[in-house]
Coordinates of N, CA and C in Angstrom, one line a residue:
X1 N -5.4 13.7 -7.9 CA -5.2 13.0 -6.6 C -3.7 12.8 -6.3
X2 N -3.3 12.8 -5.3 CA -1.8 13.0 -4.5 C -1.4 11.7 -3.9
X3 N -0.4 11.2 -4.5 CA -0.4 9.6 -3.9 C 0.7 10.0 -2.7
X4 N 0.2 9.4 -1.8 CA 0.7 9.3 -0.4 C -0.1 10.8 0.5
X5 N -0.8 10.9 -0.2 CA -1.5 12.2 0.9 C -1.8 12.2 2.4
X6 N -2.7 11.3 2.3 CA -3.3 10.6 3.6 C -1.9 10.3 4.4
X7 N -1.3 9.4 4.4 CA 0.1 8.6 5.1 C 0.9 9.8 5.5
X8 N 1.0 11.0 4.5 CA 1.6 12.0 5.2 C 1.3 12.8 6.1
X9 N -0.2 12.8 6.4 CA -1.0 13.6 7.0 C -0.9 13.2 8.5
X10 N -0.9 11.6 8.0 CA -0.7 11.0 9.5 C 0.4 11.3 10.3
X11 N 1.0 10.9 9.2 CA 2.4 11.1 9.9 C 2.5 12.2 10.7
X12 N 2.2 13.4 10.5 CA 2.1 15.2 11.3 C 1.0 15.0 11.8
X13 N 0.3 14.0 11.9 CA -0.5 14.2 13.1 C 0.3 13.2 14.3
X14 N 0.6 12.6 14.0 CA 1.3 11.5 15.1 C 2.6 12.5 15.7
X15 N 3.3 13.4 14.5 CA 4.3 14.3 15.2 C 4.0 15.0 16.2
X16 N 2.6 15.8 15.6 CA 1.9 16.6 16.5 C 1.8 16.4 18.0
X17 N 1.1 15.1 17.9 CA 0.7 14.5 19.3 C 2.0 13.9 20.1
X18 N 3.0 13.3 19.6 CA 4.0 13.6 20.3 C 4.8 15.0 20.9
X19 N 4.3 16.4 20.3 CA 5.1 17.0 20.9 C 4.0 17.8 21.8
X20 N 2.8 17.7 21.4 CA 1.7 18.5 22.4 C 1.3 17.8 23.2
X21 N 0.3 18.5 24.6 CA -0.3 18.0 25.5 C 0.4 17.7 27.2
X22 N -0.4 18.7 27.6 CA 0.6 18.5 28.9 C 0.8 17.5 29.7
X23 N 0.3 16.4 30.3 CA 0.8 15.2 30.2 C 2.1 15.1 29.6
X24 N 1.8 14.4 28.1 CA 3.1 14.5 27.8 C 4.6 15.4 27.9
X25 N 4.3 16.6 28.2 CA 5.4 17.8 28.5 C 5.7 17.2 30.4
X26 N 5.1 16.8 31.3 CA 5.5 16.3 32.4 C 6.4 15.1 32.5
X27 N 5.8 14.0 31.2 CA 6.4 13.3 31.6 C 8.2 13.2 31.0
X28 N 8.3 14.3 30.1 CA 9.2 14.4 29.2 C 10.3 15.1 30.3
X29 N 9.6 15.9 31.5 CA 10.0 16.7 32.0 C 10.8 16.0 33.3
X30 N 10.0 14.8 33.4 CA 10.7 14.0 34.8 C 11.3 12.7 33.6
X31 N 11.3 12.4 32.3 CA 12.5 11.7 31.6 C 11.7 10.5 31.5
X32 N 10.4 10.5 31.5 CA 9.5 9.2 31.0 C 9.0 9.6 29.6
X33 N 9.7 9.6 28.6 CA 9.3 9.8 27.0 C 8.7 8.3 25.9
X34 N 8.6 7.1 26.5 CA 8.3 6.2 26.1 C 7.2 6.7 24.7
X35 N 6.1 7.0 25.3 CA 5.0 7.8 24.2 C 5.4 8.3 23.2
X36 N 6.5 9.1 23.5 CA 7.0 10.3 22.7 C 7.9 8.7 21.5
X37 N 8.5 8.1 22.0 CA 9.1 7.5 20.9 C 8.5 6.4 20.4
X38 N 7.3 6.0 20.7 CA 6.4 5.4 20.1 C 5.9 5.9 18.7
X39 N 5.1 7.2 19.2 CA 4.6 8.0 18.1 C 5.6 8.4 17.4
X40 N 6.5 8.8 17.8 CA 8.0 9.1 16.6 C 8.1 7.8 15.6
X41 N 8.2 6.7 16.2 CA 8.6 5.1 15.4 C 7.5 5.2 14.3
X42 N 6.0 5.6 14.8 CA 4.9 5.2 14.2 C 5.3 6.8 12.8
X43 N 5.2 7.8 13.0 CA 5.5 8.7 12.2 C 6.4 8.7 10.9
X44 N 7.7 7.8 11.4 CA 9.0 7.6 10.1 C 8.0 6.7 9.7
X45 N 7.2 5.6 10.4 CA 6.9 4.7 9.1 C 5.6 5.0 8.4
X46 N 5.3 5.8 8.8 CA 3.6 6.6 7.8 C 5.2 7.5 6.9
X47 N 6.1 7.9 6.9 CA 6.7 8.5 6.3 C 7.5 8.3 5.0
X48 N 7.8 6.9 5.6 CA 8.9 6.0 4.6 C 7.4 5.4 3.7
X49 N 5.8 5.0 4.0 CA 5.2 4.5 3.4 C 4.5 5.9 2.6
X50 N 4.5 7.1 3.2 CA 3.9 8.1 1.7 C 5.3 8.3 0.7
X51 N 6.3 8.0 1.2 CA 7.6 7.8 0.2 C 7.4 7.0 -0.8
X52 N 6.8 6.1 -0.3 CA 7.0 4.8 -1.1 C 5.5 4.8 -2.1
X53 N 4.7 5.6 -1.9 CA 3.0 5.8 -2.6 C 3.9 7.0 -3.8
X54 N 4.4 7.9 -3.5 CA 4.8 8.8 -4.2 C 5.9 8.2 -5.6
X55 N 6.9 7.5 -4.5 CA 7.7 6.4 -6.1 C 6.9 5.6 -6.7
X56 N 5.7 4.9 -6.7 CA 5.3 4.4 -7.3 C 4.8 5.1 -8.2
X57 N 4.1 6.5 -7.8 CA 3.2 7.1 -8.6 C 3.8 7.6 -9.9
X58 N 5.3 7.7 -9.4 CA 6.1 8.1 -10.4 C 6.0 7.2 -11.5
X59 N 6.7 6.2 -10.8 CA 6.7 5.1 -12.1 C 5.3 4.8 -12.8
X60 N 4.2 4.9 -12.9 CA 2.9 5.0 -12.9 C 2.6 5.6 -14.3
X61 N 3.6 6.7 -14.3 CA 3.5 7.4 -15.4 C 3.9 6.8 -16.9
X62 N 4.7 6.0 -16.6 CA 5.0 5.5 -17.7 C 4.6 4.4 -18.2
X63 N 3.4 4.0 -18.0 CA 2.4 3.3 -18.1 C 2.1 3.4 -20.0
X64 N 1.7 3.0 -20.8 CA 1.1 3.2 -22.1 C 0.0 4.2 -21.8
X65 N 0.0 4.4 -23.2 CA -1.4 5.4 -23.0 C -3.0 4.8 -22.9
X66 N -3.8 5.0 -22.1 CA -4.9 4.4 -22.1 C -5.5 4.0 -20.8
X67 N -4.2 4.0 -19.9 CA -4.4 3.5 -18.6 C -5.1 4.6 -17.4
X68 N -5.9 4.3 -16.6 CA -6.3 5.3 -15.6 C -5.8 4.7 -14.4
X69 N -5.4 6.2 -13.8 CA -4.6 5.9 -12.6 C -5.0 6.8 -11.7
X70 N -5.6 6.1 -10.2 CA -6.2 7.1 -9.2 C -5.5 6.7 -7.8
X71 N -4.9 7.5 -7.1 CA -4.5 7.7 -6.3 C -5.1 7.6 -4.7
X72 N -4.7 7.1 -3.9 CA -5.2 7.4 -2.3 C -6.5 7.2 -2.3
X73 N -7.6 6.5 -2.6 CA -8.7 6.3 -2.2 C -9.6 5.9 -1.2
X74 N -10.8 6.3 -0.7 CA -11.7 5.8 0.2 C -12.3 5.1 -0.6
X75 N -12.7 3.8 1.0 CA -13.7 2.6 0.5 C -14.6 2.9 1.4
X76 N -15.8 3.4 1.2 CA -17.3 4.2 1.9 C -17.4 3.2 2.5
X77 N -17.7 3.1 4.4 CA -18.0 2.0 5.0 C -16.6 1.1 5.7
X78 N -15.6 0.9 4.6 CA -14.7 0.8 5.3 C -13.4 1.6 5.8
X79 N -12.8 0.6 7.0 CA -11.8 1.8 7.8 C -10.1 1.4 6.7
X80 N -9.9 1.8 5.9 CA -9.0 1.6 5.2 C -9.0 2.3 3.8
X81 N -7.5 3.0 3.3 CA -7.8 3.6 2.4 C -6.9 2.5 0.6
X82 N -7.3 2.9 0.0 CA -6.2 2.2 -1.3 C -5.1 3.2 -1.9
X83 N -3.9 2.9 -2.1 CA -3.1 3.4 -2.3 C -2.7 4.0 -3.8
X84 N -3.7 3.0 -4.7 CA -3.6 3.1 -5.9 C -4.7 2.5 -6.6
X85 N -5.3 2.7 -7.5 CA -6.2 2.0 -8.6 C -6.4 2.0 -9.9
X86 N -5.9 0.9 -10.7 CA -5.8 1.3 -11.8 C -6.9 0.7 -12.7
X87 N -7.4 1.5 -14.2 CA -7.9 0.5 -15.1 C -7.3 0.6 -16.3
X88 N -6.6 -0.5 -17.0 CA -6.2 -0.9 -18.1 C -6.7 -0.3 -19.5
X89 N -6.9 0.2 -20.4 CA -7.6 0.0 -21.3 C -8.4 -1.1 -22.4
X90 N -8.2 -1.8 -21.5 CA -9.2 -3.0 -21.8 C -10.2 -3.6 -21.2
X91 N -10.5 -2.6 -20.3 CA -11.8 -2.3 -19.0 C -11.7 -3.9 -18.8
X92 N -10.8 -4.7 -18.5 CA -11.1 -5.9 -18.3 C -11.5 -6.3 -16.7
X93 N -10.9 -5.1 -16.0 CA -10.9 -5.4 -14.7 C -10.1 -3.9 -14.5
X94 N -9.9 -4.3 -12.9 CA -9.7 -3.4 -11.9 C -8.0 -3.5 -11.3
X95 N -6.7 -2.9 -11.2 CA -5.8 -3.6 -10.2 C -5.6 -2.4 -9.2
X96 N -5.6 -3.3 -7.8 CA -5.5 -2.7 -6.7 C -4.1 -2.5 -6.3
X97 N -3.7 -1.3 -6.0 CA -1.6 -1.3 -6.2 C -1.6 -1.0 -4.4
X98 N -0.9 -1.9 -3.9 CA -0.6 -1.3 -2.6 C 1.0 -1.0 -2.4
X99 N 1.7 -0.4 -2.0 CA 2.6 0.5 -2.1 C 3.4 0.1 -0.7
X100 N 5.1 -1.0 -0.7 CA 5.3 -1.1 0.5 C 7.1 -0.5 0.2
X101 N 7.4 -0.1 1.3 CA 8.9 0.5 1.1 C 9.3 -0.2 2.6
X102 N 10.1 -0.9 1.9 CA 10.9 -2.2 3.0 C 12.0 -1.9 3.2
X103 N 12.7 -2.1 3.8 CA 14.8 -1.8 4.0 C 14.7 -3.0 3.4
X104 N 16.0 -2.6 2.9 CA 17.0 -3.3 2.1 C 18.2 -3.9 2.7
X105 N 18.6 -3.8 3.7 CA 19.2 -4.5 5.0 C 19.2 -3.9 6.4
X106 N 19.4 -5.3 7.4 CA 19.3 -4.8 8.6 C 20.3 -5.4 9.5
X107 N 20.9 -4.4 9.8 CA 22.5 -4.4 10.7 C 23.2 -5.6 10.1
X108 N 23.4 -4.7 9.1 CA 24.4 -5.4 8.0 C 24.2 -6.2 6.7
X109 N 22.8 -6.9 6.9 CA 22.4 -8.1 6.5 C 21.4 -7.7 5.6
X110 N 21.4 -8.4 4.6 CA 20.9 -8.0 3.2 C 19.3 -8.3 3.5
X111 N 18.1 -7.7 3.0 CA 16.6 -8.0 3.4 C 15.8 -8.1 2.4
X112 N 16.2 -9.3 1.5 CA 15.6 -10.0 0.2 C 13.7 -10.0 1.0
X113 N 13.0 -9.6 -0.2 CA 11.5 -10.1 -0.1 C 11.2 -11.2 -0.5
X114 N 10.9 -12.4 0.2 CA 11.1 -13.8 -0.5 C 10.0 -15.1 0.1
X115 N 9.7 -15.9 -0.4 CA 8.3 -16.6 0.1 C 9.2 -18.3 1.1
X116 N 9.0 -18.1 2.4 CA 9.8 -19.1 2.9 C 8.1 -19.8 3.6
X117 N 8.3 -21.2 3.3 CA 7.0 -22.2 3.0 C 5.3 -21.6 2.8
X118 N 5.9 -20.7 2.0 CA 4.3 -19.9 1.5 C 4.0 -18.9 2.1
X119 N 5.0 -18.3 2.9 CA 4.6 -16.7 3.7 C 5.9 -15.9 3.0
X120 N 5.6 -14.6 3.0 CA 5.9 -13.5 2.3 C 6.9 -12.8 3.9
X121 N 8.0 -12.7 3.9 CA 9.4 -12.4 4.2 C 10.1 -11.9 3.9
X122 N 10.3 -10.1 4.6 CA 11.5 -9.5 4.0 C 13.0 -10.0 4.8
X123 N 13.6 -10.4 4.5 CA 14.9 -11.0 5.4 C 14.1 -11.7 6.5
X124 N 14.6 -11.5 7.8 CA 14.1 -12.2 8.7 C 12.9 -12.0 9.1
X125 N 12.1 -11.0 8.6 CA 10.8 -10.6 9.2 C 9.7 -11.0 8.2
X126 N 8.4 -12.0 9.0 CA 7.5 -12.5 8.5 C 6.6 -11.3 8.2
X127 N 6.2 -11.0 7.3 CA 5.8 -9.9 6.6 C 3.9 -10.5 5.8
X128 N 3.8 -11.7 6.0 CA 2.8 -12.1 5.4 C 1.2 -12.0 6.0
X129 N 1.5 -11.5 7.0 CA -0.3 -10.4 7.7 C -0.6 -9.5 7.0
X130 N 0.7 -8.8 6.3 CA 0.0 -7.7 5.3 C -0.5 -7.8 4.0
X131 N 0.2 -8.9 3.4 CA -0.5 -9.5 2.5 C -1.8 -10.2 2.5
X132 N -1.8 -11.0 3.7 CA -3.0 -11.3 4.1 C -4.5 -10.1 4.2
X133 N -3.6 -9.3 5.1 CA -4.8 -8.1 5.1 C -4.6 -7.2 4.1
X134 N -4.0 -7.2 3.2 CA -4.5 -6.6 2.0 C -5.1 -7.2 0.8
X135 N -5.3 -9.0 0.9 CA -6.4 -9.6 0.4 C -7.3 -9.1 0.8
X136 N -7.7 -8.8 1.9 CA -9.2 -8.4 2.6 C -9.4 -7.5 2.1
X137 N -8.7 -5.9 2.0 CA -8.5 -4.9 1.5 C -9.8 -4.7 0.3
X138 N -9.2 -5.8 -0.6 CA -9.2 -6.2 -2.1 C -10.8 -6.7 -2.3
X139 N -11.1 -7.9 -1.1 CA -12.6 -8.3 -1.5 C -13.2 -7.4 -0.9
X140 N -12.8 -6.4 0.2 CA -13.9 -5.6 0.7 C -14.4 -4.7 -1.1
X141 N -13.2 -4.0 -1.1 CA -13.4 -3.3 -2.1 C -14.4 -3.8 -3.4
X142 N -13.9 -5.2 -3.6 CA -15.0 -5.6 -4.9 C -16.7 -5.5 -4.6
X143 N -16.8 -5.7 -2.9 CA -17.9 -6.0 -2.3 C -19.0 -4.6 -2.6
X144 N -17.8 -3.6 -1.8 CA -18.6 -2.1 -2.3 C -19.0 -1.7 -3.8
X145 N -17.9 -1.6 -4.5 CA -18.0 -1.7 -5.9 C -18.9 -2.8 -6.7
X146 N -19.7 -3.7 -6.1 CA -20.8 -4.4 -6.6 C -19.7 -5.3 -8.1
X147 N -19.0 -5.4 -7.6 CA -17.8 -6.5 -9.2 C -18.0 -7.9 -8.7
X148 N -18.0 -8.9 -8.9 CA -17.0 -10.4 -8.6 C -15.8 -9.9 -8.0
X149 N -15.3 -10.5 -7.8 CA -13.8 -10.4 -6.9 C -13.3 -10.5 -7.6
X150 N -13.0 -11.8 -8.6 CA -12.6 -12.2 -9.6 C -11.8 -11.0 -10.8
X151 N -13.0 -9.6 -10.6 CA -12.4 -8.5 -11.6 C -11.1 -7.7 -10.9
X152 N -10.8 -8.4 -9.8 CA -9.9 -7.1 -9.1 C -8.8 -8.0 -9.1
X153 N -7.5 -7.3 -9.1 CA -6.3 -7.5 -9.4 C -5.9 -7.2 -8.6
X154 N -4.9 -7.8 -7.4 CA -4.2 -7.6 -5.9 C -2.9 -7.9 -6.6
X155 N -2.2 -6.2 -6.5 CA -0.8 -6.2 -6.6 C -0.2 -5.3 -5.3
X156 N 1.1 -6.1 -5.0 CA 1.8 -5.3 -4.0 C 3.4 -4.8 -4.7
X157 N 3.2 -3.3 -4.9 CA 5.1 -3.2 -5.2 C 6.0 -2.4 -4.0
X158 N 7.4 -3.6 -4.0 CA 8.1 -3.4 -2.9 C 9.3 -2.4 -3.5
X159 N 9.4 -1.6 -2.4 CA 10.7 -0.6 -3.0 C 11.4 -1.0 -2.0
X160 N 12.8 -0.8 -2.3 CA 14.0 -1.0 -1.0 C 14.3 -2.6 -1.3
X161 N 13.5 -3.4 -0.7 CA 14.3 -4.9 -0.5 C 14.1 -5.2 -1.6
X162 N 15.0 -5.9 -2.1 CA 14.7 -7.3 -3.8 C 14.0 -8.4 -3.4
X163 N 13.1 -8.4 -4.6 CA 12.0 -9.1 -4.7 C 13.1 -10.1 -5.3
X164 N 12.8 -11.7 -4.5 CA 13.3 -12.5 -5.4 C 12.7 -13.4 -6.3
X165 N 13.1 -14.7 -7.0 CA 12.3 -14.7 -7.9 C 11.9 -14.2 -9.2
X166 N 13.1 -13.3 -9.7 CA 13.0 -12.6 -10.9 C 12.5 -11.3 -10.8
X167 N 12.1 -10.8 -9.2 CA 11.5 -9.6 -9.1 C 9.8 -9.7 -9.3
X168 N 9.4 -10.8 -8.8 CA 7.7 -11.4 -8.9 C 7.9 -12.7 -8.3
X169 N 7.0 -12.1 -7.1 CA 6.1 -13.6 -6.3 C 4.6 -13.6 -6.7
X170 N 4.6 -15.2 -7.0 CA 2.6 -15.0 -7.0 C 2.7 -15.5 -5.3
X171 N 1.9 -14.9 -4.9 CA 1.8 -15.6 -3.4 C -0.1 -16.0 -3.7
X172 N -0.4 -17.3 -2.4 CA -1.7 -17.5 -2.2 C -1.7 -17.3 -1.5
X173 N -3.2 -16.9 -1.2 CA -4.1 -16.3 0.2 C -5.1 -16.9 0.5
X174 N -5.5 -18.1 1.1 CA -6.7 -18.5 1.2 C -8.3 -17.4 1.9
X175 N -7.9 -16.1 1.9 CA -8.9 -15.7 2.1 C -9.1 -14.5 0.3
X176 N -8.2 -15.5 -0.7 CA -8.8 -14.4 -1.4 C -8.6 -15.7 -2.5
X177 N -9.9 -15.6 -3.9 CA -9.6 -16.6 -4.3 C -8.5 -16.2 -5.7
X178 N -7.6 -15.2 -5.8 CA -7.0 -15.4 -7.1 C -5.7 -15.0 -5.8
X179 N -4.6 -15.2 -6.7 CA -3.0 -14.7 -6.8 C -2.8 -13.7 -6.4
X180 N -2.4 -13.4 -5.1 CA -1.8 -11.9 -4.7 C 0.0 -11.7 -5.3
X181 N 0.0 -10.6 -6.2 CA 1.3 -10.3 -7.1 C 2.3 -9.6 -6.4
X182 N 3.4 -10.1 -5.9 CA 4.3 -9.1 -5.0 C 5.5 -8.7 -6.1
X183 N 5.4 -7.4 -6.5 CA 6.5 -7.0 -7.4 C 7.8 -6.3 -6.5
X184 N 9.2 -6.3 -7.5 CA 9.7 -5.4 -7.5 C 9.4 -4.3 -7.9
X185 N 10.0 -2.9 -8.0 CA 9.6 -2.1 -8.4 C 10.2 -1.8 -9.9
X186 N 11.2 -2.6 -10.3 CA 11.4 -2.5 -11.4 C 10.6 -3.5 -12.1
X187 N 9.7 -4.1 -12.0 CA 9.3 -5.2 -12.6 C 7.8 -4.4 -12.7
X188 N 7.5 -3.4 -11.7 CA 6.3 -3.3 -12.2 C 5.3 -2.8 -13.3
X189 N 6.1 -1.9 -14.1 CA 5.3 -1.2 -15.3 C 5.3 -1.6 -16.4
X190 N 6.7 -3.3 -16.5 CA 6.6 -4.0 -17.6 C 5.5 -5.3 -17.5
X191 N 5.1 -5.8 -16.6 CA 4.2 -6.7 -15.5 C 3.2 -6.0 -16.1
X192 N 2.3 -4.7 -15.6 CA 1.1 -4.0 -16.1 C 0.9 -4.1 -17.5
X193 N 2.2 -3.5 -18.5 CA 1.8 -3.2 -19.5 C 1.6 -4.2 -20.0
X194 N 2.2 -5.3 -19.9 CA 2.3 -6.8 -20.9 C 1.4 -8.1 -20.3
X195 N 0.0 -7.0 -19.5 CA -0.7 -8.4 -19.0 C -2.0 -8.0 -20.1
X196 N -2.8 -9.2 -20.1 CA -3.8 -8.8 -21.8 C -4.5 -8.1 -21.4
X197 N -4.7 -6.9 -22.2 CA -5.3 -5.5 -22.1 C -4.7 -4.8 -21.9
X198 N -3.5 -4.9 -21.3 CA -2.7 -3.6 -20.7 C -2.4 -2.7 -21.7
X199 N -2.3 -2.5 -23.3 CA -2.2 -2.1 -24.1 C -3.0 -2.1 -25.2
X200 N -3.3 -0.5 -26.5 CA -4.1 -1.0 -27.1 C -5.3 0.6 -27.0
X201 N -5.8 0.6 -27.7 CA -7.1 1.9 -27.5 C -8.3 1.5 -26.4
X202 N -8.6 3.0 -25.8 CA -9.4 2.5 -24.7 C -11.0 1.8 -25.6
X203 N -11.3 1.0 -24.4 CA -12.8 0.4 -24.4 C -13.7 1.0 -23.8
X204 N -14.8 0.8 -24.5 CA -16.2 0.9 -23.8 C -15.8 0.6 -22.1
X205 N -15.5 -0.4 -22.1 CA -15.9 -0.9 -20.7 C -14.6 -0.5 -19.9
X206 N -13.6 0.2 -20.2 CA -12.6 0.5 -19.5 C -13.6 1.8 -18.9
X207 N -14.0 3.2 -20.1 CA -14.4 4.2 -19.6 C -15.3 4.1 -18.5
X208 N -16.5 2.8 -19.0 CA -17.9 2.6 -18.1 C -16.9 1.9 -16.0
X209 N -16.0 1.3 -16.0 CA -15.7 0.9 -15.2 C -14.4 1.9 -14.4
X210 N -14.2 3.2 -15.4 CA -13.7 4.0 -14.6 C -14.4 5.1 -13.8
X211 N -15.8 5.1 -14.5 CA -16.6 6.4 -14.3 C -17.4 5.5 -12.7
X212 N -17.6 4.3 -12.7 CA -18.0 3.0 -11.5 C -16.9 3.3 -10.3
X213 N -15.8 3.3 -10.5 CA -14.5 3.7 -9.3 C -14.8 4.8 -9.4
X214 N -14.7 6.1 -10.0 CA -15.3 7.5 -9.8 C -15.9 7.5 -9.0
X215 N -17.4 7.3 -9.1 CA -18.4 7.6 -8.4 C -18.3 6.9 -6.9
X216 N -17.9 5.2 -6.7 CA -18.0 5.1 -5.8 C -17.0 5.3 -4.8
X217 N -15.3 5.4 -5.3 CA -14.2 5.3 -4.2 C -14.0 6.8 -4.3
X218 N -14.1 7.9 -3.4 CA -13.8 9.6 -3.6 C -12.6 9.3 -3.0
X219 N -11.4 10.4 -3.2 CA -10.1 10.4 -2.7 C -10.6 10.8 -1.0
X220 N -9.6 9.8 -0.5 CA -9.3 9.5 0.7 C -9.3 11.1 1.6
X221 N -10.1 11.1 2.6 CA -10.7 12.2 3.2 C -11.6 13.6 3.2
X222 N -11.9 12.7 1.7 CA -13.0 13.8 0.9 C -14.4 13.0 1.1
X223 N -14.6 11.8 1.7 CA -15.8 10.9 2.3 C -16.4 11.6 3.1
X224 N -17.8 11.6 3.0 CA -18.6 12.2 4.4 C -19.1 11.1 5.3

């Protein structure tokens, strides 16, 4: 499985549709391109975000041995795909990786990732809907997968801006009941390895709970 597949896919379709369709060639033609740079805006950022699925994936690798790691997934039923899913060798549970690539400053100005009175902010921009909607993300997913909530792990790693805080926010979510983890990206594969279970020979219940995400999340556009 290909991390950032899907996001790239979009992306060339959104290219596509900005440069086809005759409509748009008229309006381009009398100098009304509004459309046209919409879908361009929308395209760099499906582009800079399969960028940012792809560095993670890298880092991913150097994970201990034991760990499973599956890429770009569909949630059957729902409209949203997961970017990453991991299981520990301690089948203790599930962590859900969402994958964000933030600038690192804007006209001029440095764009720390940082929690200002409980919302999640890269520099000036409130950034905390997506955490929000990637709690949801998270309980949809346990919902399909027939788990507690409880077993799934909501991590977010940010590339580009600094994570402050040591490079880890726990943020809360009152629509999810544990800790949404907002990492640096350098913080994230010592974070995984050194949380209990993250190391160690696989378990029973690691393999029985990877063969459970197998069956029910297929890589993202292989769903019927």
């Amino acid at each position: 499985m290909t991390a950032g597949g899907s996001t790239s896919r979009e992306a060339a379709r959104l290219r596509a549709a900005a440069r086809h369709g005759w409509w748009r060639r008229i309006l381009r033609w009398v100098g009304v391109n509004a459309v046209d740079r919409r879908l361009e805006a929308a395209a760099v950022r499906q582009e800079q975000g399969s960028l940012g699925e792809q560095q993670t994936a890298a880092l991913l690798t150097r994970l201990p041995a034991g760990w499973t790691v599956l890429h770009d997934l569909a949630v059957p039923g729902r409209r949203f795909n997961l970017d990453h899913v991991l299981i520990p060798p301690s089948g203790a549970g599930v962590v859900v990786l969402d994958s964000k690539k933030w600038r690192r400053s804007y006209q001029g100005r440095p764009c720390p990732t940082t929690l200002v009175h409980g919302r999640v902010h890269c520099g000036p921009q409130d950034r905390h809907e997506q955490i929000v909607k990637f709690a949801g993300y998270v309980s949809g997913t346990a919902a399909v997968l027939g788990v507690p909530a409880g077993m799934l792990m909501p991590v977010i790693v940010v590339h580009g801006s600094p994570v402050t805080g040591g490079g880890r926010l726990d943020v809360r979510v009152p629509e999810w009941e544990r800790t949404v983890h907002v990492l640096s990206a350098d913080r994230l594969v010592s974070t995984l390895a050194g949380m209990p279970g993250g190391r160690g020979p696989v378990q029973p219940a690691a393999a029985a709970l990877t063969a459970r995400v197998r069956q029910t999340l297929p890589q993202y556009g292989s769903a019927a």
